[in-house]
Amino acid sequence: MQITKLATLSCLSLVACTATSESTPSAAWHGDIERWGSLREALRDGQDQARVAVADVARKNIYALGALDGLRGEITVVDGEVWISEGHVKNPVTTRGTATSANATVLFAAEVREWREFVVDKAVDPSELDAYIARQAEAAGLDTTKPFPFLVEGGLQHLEMHVIAGECPMRARMLRQPMTSPAYQLHADSTKGRLVGIYATDSSGILCHMGSKTHVHALLERDGGMTGHAETVGLAAGAVLKLPAG
C-alpha cells in the first residue's frame, strides 16, 4: 500500500510539473531586425544615398519601414506588400503593390511567420505607447532587451504623422530650424488604420528617434491610402496589438 501511494504521488508530481512548464510563456520569435543605414546617417549626417533596392527585401512574411533615397518619401512593407508615399505638402503620392523599382536610404526589416494577438482593453495615450508595448511583450515572453517588430490594427488616437520630403520635420523642430522643403503632415484625433513598428531599447539615432523606444509607421486608407512616419500615436480600446510568435 505504501508503494502504491508513493507511486501515485510521483505521478501527480510529474503531471503538475509538466502542466506548469507548458503554461509558462516563452519567447517563440528569435528573429532579428535587419537594417540598411541608420536614422543618424540619413537625417543628421546627410548620407541619404540609395543603400538597398526595396524589391530585394520585400517578400512574403517581411515587415519593414524606412525612407526613400534622397529622403523623398516613406516606405512601409506589410507581408511583402510595399507602400510608398512620396512627400508633397498638400497630398502625398502613394503607390502600393509587390513590384517596385524604389531604393531605400534607410530600411529596417523583420521576417515574421506567425503573430500573437492581444486586444487593447483600454485606450493607450501616445505618451504611454512605448511602456505599453514593453509590458505586453514581456508578458508574452519576448526578450525586450532585443529589438522586435509589432503591428497594430484598428482605432488610432492623437495621430501626428508626416511624409518626409527631403528633410525630417521632427529634426527641424528639435533644432528650431525652418524647413526648406516642407513635408506633408497630418493630425487626426481619431482614425482607423494599421501600424508597423519596431521596439528597441538603447537604439536612439539608429532604429529609433531620440528619446523614443519605438519607430512606427502608419498605414491609412483615407484619401486614397497613404503611409507615413507616426511621430506620436495612441491606441483606442478594442484595437489589436500583434507581437511576433514565429
PDB file of C-alpha atoms in Angstrom:
ATOM      1  CA  MET A   1       0.000   0.000   0.000  1.00  0.00           C
ATOM      2  CA  GLN A   2       2.834   2.399   0.837  1.00  0.00           C
ATOM      3  CA  ILE A   3       4.471   1.695  -2.517  1.00  0.00           C
ATOM      4  CA  THR A   4       1.195   2.406  -4.330  1.00  0.00           C
ATOM      5  CA  LYS A   5       0.788   5.733  -2.511  1.00  0.00           C
ATOM      6  CA  LEU A   6       4.332   6.797  -3.375  1.00  0.00           C
ATOM      7  CA  ALA A   7       3.863   5.849  -6.993  1.00  0.00           C
ATOM      8  CA  THR A   8       0.613   7.816  -7.146  1.00  0.00           C
ATOM      9  CA  LEU A   9       2.216  10.884  -5.575  1.00  0.00           C
ATOM     10  CA  SER A  10       5.120  10.667  -8.007  1.00  0.00           C
ATOM     11  CA  CYS A  11       2.766  10.564 -10.964  1.00  0.00           C
ATOM     12  CA  LEU A  12       0.793  13.534  -9.651  1.00  0.00           C
ATOM     13  CA  SER A  13       4.011  15.490  -9.129  1.00  0.00           C
ATOM     14  CA  LEU A  14       5.110  14.736 -12.686  1.00  0.00           C
ATOM     15  CA  VAL A  15       1.770  15.893 -14.098  1.00  0.00           C
ATOM     16  CA  ALA A  16       1.897  19.101 -12.030  1.00  0.00           C
ATOM     17  CA  CYS A  17       5.430  19.885 -13.195  1.00  0.00           C
ATOM     18  CA  THR A  18       4.510  19.216 -16.808  1.00  0.00           C
ATOM     19  CA  ALA A  19       1.431  21.475 -16.611  1.00  0.00           C
ATOM     20  CA  THR A  20       3.439  24.293 -15.028  1.00  0.00           C
ATOM     21  CA  SER A  21       6.113  24.064 -17.715  1.00  0.00           C
ATOM     22  CA  GLU A  22       3.579  24.187 -20.557  1.00  0.00           C
ATOM     23  CA  SER A  23       1.775  27.209 -19.097  1.00  0.00           C
ATOM     24  CA  THR A  24       4.935  29.291 -18.737  1.00  0.00           C
ATOM     25  CA  PRO A  25       5.186  31.770 -21.646  1.00  0.00           C
ATOM     26  CA  SER A  26       8.323  31.583 -23.737  1.00  0.00           C
ATOM     27  CA  ALA A  27       9.750  33.763 -26.482  1.00  0.00           C
ATOM     28  CA  ALA A  28       8.973  31.909 -29.714  1.00  0.00           C
ATOM     29  CA  TRP A  29      10.391  34.582 -32.021  1.00  0.00           C
ATOM     30  CA  HIS A  30      14.149  34.520 -32.377  1.00  0.00           C
ATOM     31  CA  GLY A  31      14.435  36.714 -35.446  1.00  0.00           C
ATOM     32  CA  ASP A  32      16.487  39.848 -35.959  1.00  0.00           C
ATOM     33  CA  ILE A  33      15.898  43.322 -37.314  1.00  0.00           C
ATOM     34  CA  GLU A  34      17.922  43.596 -40.491  1.00  0.00           C
ATOM     35  CA  ARG A  35      18.905  47.152 -41.291  1.00  0.00           C
ATOM     36  CA  TRP A  36      20.367  49.205 -44.080  1.00  0.00           C
ATOM     37  CA  GLY A  37      21.591  52.593 -42.867  1.00  0.00           C
ATOM     38  CA  SER A  38      20.534  54.391 -39.702  1.00  0.00           C
ATOM     39  CA  LEU A  39      18.470  57.428 -38.806  1.00  0.00           C
ATOM     40  CA  ARG A  40      21.598  59.280 -37.697  1.00  0.00           C
ATOM     41  CA  GLU A  41      23.337  58.724 -41.027  1.00  0.00           C
ATOM     42  CA  ALA A  42      20.368  59.779 -43.136  1.00  0.00           C
ATOM     43  CA  LEU A  43      18.892  62.607 -41.049  1.00  0.00           C
ATOM     44  CA  ARG A  44      21.865  64.138 -39.246  1.00  0.00           C
ATOM     45  CA  ASP A  45      24.855  63.335 -41.430  1.00  0.00           C
ATOM     46  CA  GLY A  46      23.175  63.825 -44.802  1.00  0.00           C
ATOM     47  CA  GLN A  47      24.127  60.354 -46.029  1.00  0.00           C
ATOM     48  CA  ASP A  48      20.841  59.731 -47.821  1.00  0.00           C
ATOM     49  CA  GLN A  49      22.132  57.753 -50.799  1.00  0.00           C
ATOM     50  CA  ALA A  50      20.473  54.553 -52.019  1.00  0.00           C
ATOM     51  CA  ARG A  51      21.563  51.576 -49.908  1.00  0.00           C
ATOM     52  CA  VAL A  52      19.194  48.784 -50.928  1.00  0.00           C
ATOM     53  CA  ALA A  53      16.592  48.026 -53.587  1.00  0.00           C
ATOM     54  CA  VAL A  54      13.248  47.626 -51.836  1.00  0.00           C
ATOM     55  CA  ALA A  55      12.301  44.766 -54.180  1.00  0.00           C
ATOM     56  CA  ASP A  56      15.303  42.788 -52.923  1.00  0.00           C
ATOM     57  CA  VAL A  57      13.884  42.879 -49.383  1.00  0.00           C
ATOM     58  CA  ALA A  58      10.098  42.769 -49.792  1.00  0.00           C
ATOM     59  CA  ARG A  59       8.641  39.256 -49.890  1.00  0.00           C
ATOM     60  CA  LYS A  60       6.013  37.231 -48.040  1.00  0.00           C
ATOM     61  CA  ASN A  61       6.346  37.415 -44.230  1.00  0.00           C
ATOM     62  CA  ILE A  62       8.540  40.539 -44.420  1.00  0.00           C
ATOM     63  CA  TYR A  63       7.555  43.653 -42.457  1.00  0.00           C
ATOM     64  CA  ALA A  64       9.665  46.770 -42.871  1.00  0.00           C
ATOM     65  CA  LEU A  65       9.791  50.538 -42.595  1.00  0.00           C
ATOM     66  CA  GLY A  66      12.173  53.181 -43.875  1.00  0.00           C
ATOM     67  CA  ALA A  67      12.708  56.116 -46.214  1.00  0.00           C
ATOM     68  CA  LEU A  68      13.433  56.527 -49.908  1.00  0.00           C
ATOM     69  CA  ASP A  69      16.859  57.587 -51.112  1.00  0.00           C
ATOM     70  CA  GLY A  70      17.186  61.342 -51.016  1.00  0.00           C
ATOM     71  CA  LEU A  71      14.604  61.292 -48.203  1.00  0.00           C
ATOM     72  CA  ARG A  72      11.936  61.708 -50.884  1.00  0.00           C
ATOM     73  CA  GLY A  73       9.275  59.718 -49.048  1.00  0.00           C
ATOM     74  CA  GLU A  74       8.293  56.913 -46.712  1.00  0.00           C
ATOM     75  CA  ILE A  75       8.400  53.131 -47.216  1.00  0.00           C
ATOM     76  CA  THR A  76       6.342  50.556 -45.337  1.00  0.00           C
ATOM     77  CA  VAL A  77       6.233  46.843 -46.159  1.00  0.00           C
ATOM     78  CA  VAL A  78       3.424  44.623 -44.829  1.00  0.00           C
ATOM     79  CA  ASP A  79       3.730  40.901 -45.539  1.00  0.00           C
ATOM     80  CA  GLY A  80       5.591  41.688 -48.742  1.00  0.00           C
ATOM     81  CA  GLU A  81       3.211  44.433 -49.956  1.00  0.00           C
ATOM     82  CA  VAL A  82       5.094  47.706 -50.448  1.00  0.00           C
ATOM     83  CA  TRP A  83       3.520  51.056 -49.600  1.00  0.00           C
ATOM     84  CA  ILE A  84       5.412  54.134 -50.742  1.00  0.00           C
ATOM     85  CA  SER A  85       4.233  57.706 -50.117  1.00  0.00           C
ATOM     86  CA  GLU A  86       6.306  60.479 -51.624  1.00  0.00           C
ATOM     87  CA  GLY A  87       6.279  63.768 -49.806  1.00  0.00           C
ATOM     88  CA  HIS A  88       4.175  66.628 -51.111  1.00  0.00           C
ATOM     89  CA  VAL A  89       2.901  69.407 -48.874  1.00  0.00           C
ATOM     90  CA  LYS A  90      -0.762  69.084 -49.840  1.00  0.00           C
ATOM     91  CA  ASN A  91      -1.221  65.474 -50.938  1.00  0.00           C
ATOM     92  CA  PRO A  92       1.416  62.734 -50.887  1.00  0.00           C
ATOM     93  CA  VAL A  93       1.533  60.434 -53.897  1.00  0.00           C
ATOM     94  CA  THR A  94       1.127  56.824 -52.793  1.00  0.00           C
ATOM     95  CA  THR A  95       1.829  53.597 -54.648  1.00  0.00           C
ATOM     96  CA  ARG A  96       1.024  50.105 -53.389  1.00  0.00           C
ATOM     97  CA  GLY A  97       1.972  46.688 -54.679  1.00  0.00           C
ATOM     98  CA  THR A  98       4.522  43.905 -54.767  1.00  0.00           C
ATOM     99  CA  ALA A  99       6.635  45.275 -57.609  1.00  0.00           C
ATOM    100  CA  THR A 100       8.731  48.410 -57.183  1.00  0.00           C
ATOM    101  CA  SER A 101      11.919  49.922 -58.534  1.00  0.00           C
ATOM    102  CA  ALA A 102      12.402  52.148 -55.487  1.00  0.00           C
ATOM    103  CA  ASN A 103      15.597  52.332 -53.468  1.00  0.00           C
ATOM    104  CA  ALA A 104      15.843  52.986 -49.737  1.00  0.00           C
ATOM    105  CA  THR A 105      18.439  55.010 -47.888  1.00  0.00           C
ATOM    106  CA  VAL A 106      17.150  53.620 -44.594  1.00  0.00           C
ATOM    107  CA  LEU A 107      15.274  50.352 -44.227  1.00  0.00           C
ATOM    108  CA  PHE A 108      14.599  48.160 -41.179  1.00  0.00           C
ATOM    109  CA  ALA A 109      13.060  44.746 -41.852  1.00  0.00           C
ATOM    110  CA  ALA A 110      11.988  41.618 -39.977  1.00  0.00           C
ATOM    111  CA  GLU A 111      10.657  38.261 -41.074  1.00  0.00           C
ATOM    112  CA  VAL A 112       7.660  37.065 -39.052  1.00  0.00           C
ATOM    113  CA  ARG A 113       5.691  33.953 -39.975  1.00  0.00           C
ATOM    114  CA  GLU A 114       3.243  33.989 -37.081  1.00  0.00           C
ATOM    115  CA  TRP A 115       1.761  36.680 -34.826  1.00  0.00           C
ATOM    116  CA  ARG A 116       0.102  36.571 -31.415  1.00  0.00           C
ATOM    117  CA  GLU A 117      -2.866  38.923 -30.986  1.00  0.00           C
ATOM    118  CA  PHE A 118      -3.771  40.983 -27.927  1.00  0.00           C
ATOM    119  CA  VAL A 119      -6.883  43.157 -27.712  1.00  0.00           C
ATOM    120  CA  VAL A 120      -6.229  46.595 -26.210  1.00  0.00           C
ATOM    121  CA  ASP A 121      -8.578  46.672 -23.212  1.00  0.00           C
ATOM    122  CA  LYS A 122      -8.415  50.421 -22.613  1.00  0.00           C
ATOM    123  CA  ALA A 123      -7.130  53.415 -24.551  1.00  0.00           C
ATOM    124  CA  VAL A 124      -3.365  53.920 -24.621  1.00  0.00           C
ATOM    125  CA  ASP A 125      -2.153  57.528 -24.657  1.00  0.00           C
ATOM    126  CA  PRO A 126       0.731  58.336 -27.058  1.00  0.00           C
ATOM    127  CA  SER A 127       2.968  59.078 -24.070  1.00  0.00           C
ATOM    128  CA  GLU A 128       2.336  55.537 -22.798  1.00  0.00           C
ATOM    129  CA  LEU A 129       2.818  53.624 -26.053  1.00  0.00           C
ATOM    130  CA  ASP A 130       6.444  52.577 -25.501  1.00  0.00           C
ATOM    131  CA  ALA A 131       5.730  51.306 -21.982  1.00  0.00           C
ATOM    132  CA  TYR A 132       2.555  49.532 -23.106  1.00  0.00           C
ATOM    133  CA  ILE A 133       4.362  47.666 -25.893  1.00  0.00           C
ATOM    134  CA  ALA A 134       7.118  46.667 -23.455  1.00  0.00           C
ATOM    135  CA  ARG A 135       4.631  45.339 -20.872  1.00  0.00           C
ATOM    136  CA  GLN A 136       2.718  43.276 -23.397  1.00  0.00           C
ATOM    137  CA  ALA A 137       5.914  41.902 -24.912  1.00  0.00           C
ATOM    138  CA  GLU A 138       7.289  40.888 -21.524  1.00  0.00           C
ATOM    139  CA  ALA A 139       4.005  39.175 -20.652  1.00  0.00           C
ATOM    140  CA  ALA A 140       4.219  37.290 -23.952  1.00  0.00           C
ATOM    141  CA  GLY A 141       7.736  36.085 -23.134  1.00  0.00           C
ATOM    142  CA  LEU A 142       9.650  38.259 -25.590  1.00  0.00           C
ATOM    143  CA  ASP A 143      13.134  39.494 -24.716  1.00  0.00           C
ATOM    144  CA  THR A 144      12.602  43.258 -24.609  1.00  0.00           C
ATOM    145  CA  THR A 145      16.349  43.953 -24.476  1.00  0.00           C
ATOM    146  CA  LYS A 146      16.485  42.965 -28.154  1.00  0.00           C
ATOM    147  CA  PRO A 147      14.677  44.824 -30.984  1.00  0.00           C
ATOM    148  CA  PHE A 148      11.444  43.265 -32.223  1.00  0.00           C
ATOM    149  CA  PRO A 149       8.640  44.244 -34.620  1.00  0.00           C
ATOM    150  CA  PHE A 150       4.991  44.785 -33.756  1.00  0.00           C
ATOM    151  CA  LEU A 151       1.744  45.542 -35.569  1.00  0.00           C
ATOM    152  CA  VAL A 152      -1.474  47.299 -34.599  1.00  0.00           C
ATOM    153  CA  GLU A 153      -4.829  47.160 -36.376  1.00  0.00           C
ATOM    154  CA  GLY A 154      -7.910  49.214 -35.550  1.00  0.00           C
ATOM    155  CA  GLY A 155      -8.575  52.505 -33.830  1.00  0.00           C
ATOM    156  CA  LEU A 156      -5.765  55.060 -33.561  1.00  0.00           C
ATOM    157  CA  GLN A 157      -5.879  58.222 -31.467  1.00  0.00           C
ATOM    158  CA  HIS A 158      -3.995  61.525 -31.456  1.00  0.00           C
ATOM    159  CA  LEU A 159      -2.031  60.591 -34.557  1.00  0.00           C
ATOM    160  CA  GLU A 160       0.651  63.017 -35.687  1.00  0.00           C
ATOM    161  CA  MET A 161       2.125  61.767 -38.953  1.00  0.00           C
ATOM    162  CA  HIS A 162       4.420  63.129 -41.652  1.00  0.00           C
ATOM    163  CA  VAL A 163       5.676  62.080 -45.062  1.00  0.00           C
ATOM    164  CA  ILE A 164       9.295  63.133 -45.372  1.00  0.00           C
ATOM    165  CA  ALA A 165      10.265  65.322 -48.323  1.00  0.00           C
ATOM    166  CA  GLY A 166      13.990  65.946 -48.264  1.00  0.00           C
ATOM    167  CA  GLU A 167      14.328  66.691 -44.576  1.00  0.00           C
ATOM    168  CA  CYS A 168      12.731  65.496 -41.352  1.00  0.00           C
ATOM    169  CA  PRO A 169      10.240  67.872 -39.681  1.00  0.00           C
ATOM    170  CA  MET A 170      10.962  66.299 -36.282  1.00  0.00           C
ATOM    171  CA  ARG A 171      14.657  67.133 -36.564  1.00  0.00           C
ATOM    172  CA  ALA A 172      13.879  70.644 -37.821  1.00  0.00           C
ATOM    173  CA  ARG A 173      11.659  71.303 -34.808  1.00  0.00           C
ATOM    174  CA  MET A 174      14.247  69.911 -32.415  1.00  0.00           C
ATOM    175  CA  LEU A 175      16.912  72.225 -33.855  1.00  0.00           C
ATOM    176  CA  ARG A 176      14.409  75.088 -34.207  1.00  0.00           C
ATOM    177  CA  GLN A 177      15.270  75.444 -37.864  1.00  0.00           C
ATOM    178  CA  PRO A 178      12.938  76.406 -40.718  1.00  0.00           C
ATOM    179  CA  MET A 179      12.349  73.723 -43.321  1.00  0.00           C
ATOM    180  CA  THR A 180      13.417  74.405 -46.899  1.00  0.00           C
ATOM    181  CA  SER A 181      11.176  71.609 -48.251  1.00  0.00           C
ATOM    182  CA  PRO A 182       8.069  71.352 -46.055  1.00  0.00           C
ATOM    183  CA  ALA A 183       6.750  67.820 -45.578  1.00  0.00           C
ATOM    184  CA  TYR A 184       3.163  66.661 -45.667  1.00  0.00           C
ATOM    185  CA  GLN A 185       1.844  66.493 -42.102  1.00  0.00           C
ATOM    186  CA  LEU A 186      -1.397  65.035 -40.792  1.00  0.00           C
ATOM    187  CA  HIS A 187      -3.181  65.284 -37.454  1.00  0.00           C
ATOM    188  CA  ALA A 188      -6.088  63.007 -36.584  1.00  0.00           C
ATOM    189  CA  ASP A 189      -7.721  62.883 -33.155  1.00  0.00           C
ATOM    190  CA  SER A 190      -9.342  59.592 -34.103  1.00  0.00           C
ATOM    191  CA  THR A 191      -8.959  57.383 -37.162  1.00  0.00           C
ATOM    192  CA  LYS A 192      -8.671  53.759 -38.186  1.00  0.00           C
ATOM    193  CA  GLY A 193      -5.594  52.223 -39.697  1.00  0.00           C
ATOM    194  CA  ARG A 194      -2.616  49.992 -39.173  1.00  0.00           C
ATOM    195  CA  LEU A 195       0.763  50.455 -37.547  1.00  0.00           C
ATOM    196  CA  VAL A 196       4.039  48.752 -38.387  1.00  0.00           C
ATOM    197  CA  GLY A 197       6.584  49.348 -35.665  1.00  0.00           C
ATOM    198  CA  ILE A 198       9.868  48.372 -34.098  1.00  0.00           C
ATOM    199  CA  TYR A 199      10.517  48.378 -30.363  1.00  0.00           C
ATOM    200  CA  ALA A 200      14.182  48.842 -29.452  1.00  0.00           C
ATOM    201  CA  THR A 201      15.868  49.974 -26.260  1.00  0.00           C
ATOM    202  CA  ASP A 202      19.150  51.893 -26.429  1.00  0.00           C
ATOM    203  CA  SER A 203      18.767  52.482 -30.160  1.00  0.00           C
ATOM    204  CA  SER A 204      18.291  56.258 -30.414  1.00  0.00           C
ATOM    205  CA  GLY A 205      19.683  57.547 -33.682  1.00  0.00           C
ATOM    206  CA  ILE A 206      19.911  54.079 -35.167  1.00  0.00           C
ATOM    207  CA  LEU A 207      16.496  52.384 -35.255  1.00  0.00           C
ATOM    208  CA  CYS A 208      14.527  54.999 -33.301  1.00  0.00           C
ATOM    209  CA  HIS A 209      14.391  58.767 -32.997  1.00  0.00           C
ATOM    210  CA  MET A 210      15.955  60.440 -29.978  1.00  0.00           C
ATOM    211  CA  GLY A 211      14.027  59.881 -26.761  1.00  0.00           C
ATOM    212  CA  SER A 212      11.878  57.051 -28.128  1.00  0.00           C
ATOM    213  CA  LYS A 213      11.964  53.277 -27.878  1.00  0.00           C
ATOM    214  CA  THR A 214       9.651  52.772 -30.829  1.00  0.00           C
ATOM    215  CA  HIS A 215       9.797  53.634 -34.518  1.00  0.00           C
ATOM    216  CA  VAL A 216       6.335  53.493 -36.038  1.00  0.00           C
ATOM    217  CA  HIS A 217       4.807  53.907 -39.485  1.00  0.00           C
ATOM    218  CA  ALA A 218       1.072  54.300 -40.032  1.00  0.00           C
ATOM    219  CA  LEU A 219      -0.921  52.978 -42.971  1.00  0.00           C
ATOM    220  CA  LEU A 220      -4.212  54.752 -43.615  1.00  0.00           C
ATOM    221  CA  GLU A 221      -6.893  54.013 -46.209  1.00  0.00           C
ATOM    222  CA  ARG A 222      -8.188  57.594 -46.129  1.00  0.00           C
ATOM    223  CA  ASP A 223      -7.576  59.985 -49.046  1.00  0.00           C
ATOM    224  CA  GLY A 224      -6.762  57.119 -51.378  1.00  0.00           C
ATOM    225  CA  GLY A 225      -4.346  55.492 -48.931  1.00  0.00           C
ATOM    226  CA  MET A 226      -1.027  56.686 -47.558  1.00  0.00           C
ATOM    227  CA  THR A 227       1.798  55.708 -45.268  1.00  0.00           C
ATOM    228  CA  GLY A 228       3.985  57.900 -43.136  1.00  0.00           C
ATOM    229  CA  HIS A 229       6.076  58.202 -40.016  1.00  0.00           C
ATOM    230  CA  ALA A 230       3.913  58.320 -36.880  1.00  0.00           C
ATOM    231  CA  GLU A 231       5.560  60.952 -34.705  1.00  0.00           C
ATOM    232  CA  THR A 232       3.034  60.231 -31.945  1.00  0.00           C
ATOM    233  CA  VAL A 233       0.101  57.836 -31.845  1.00  0.00           C
ATOM    234  CA  GLY A 234      -2.197  56.327 -29.241  1.00  0.00           C
ATOM    235  CA  LEU A 235      -4.365  53.225 -29.361  1.00  0.00           C
ATOM    236  CA  ALA A 236      -8.147  53.073 -28.964  1.00  0.00           C
ATOM    237  CA  ALA A 237      -9.776  50.427 -26.811  1.00  0.00           C
ATOM    238  CA  GLY A 238     -10.544  47.429 -28.999  1.00  0.00           C
ATOM    239  CA  ALA A 239      -7.525  47.844 -31.268  1.00  0.00           C
ATOM    240  CA  VAL A 240      -5.465  44.688 -31.800  1.00  0.00           C
ATOM    241  CA  LEU A 241      -1.760  44.546 -30.971  1.00  0.00           C
ATOM    242  CA  LYS A 242       0.239  41.822 -32.705  1.00  0.00           C
ATOM    243  CA  LEU A 243       3.565  40.526 -31.431  1.00  0.00           C
ATOM    244  CA  PRO A 244       5.862  38.097 -33.257  1.00  0.00           C
ATOM    245  CA  ALA A 245       5.478  34.441 -32.372  1.00  0.00           C
ATOM    246  CA  GLY A 246       7.340  32.627 -35.114  1.00  0.00           C
TER     247      GLY A 246
END
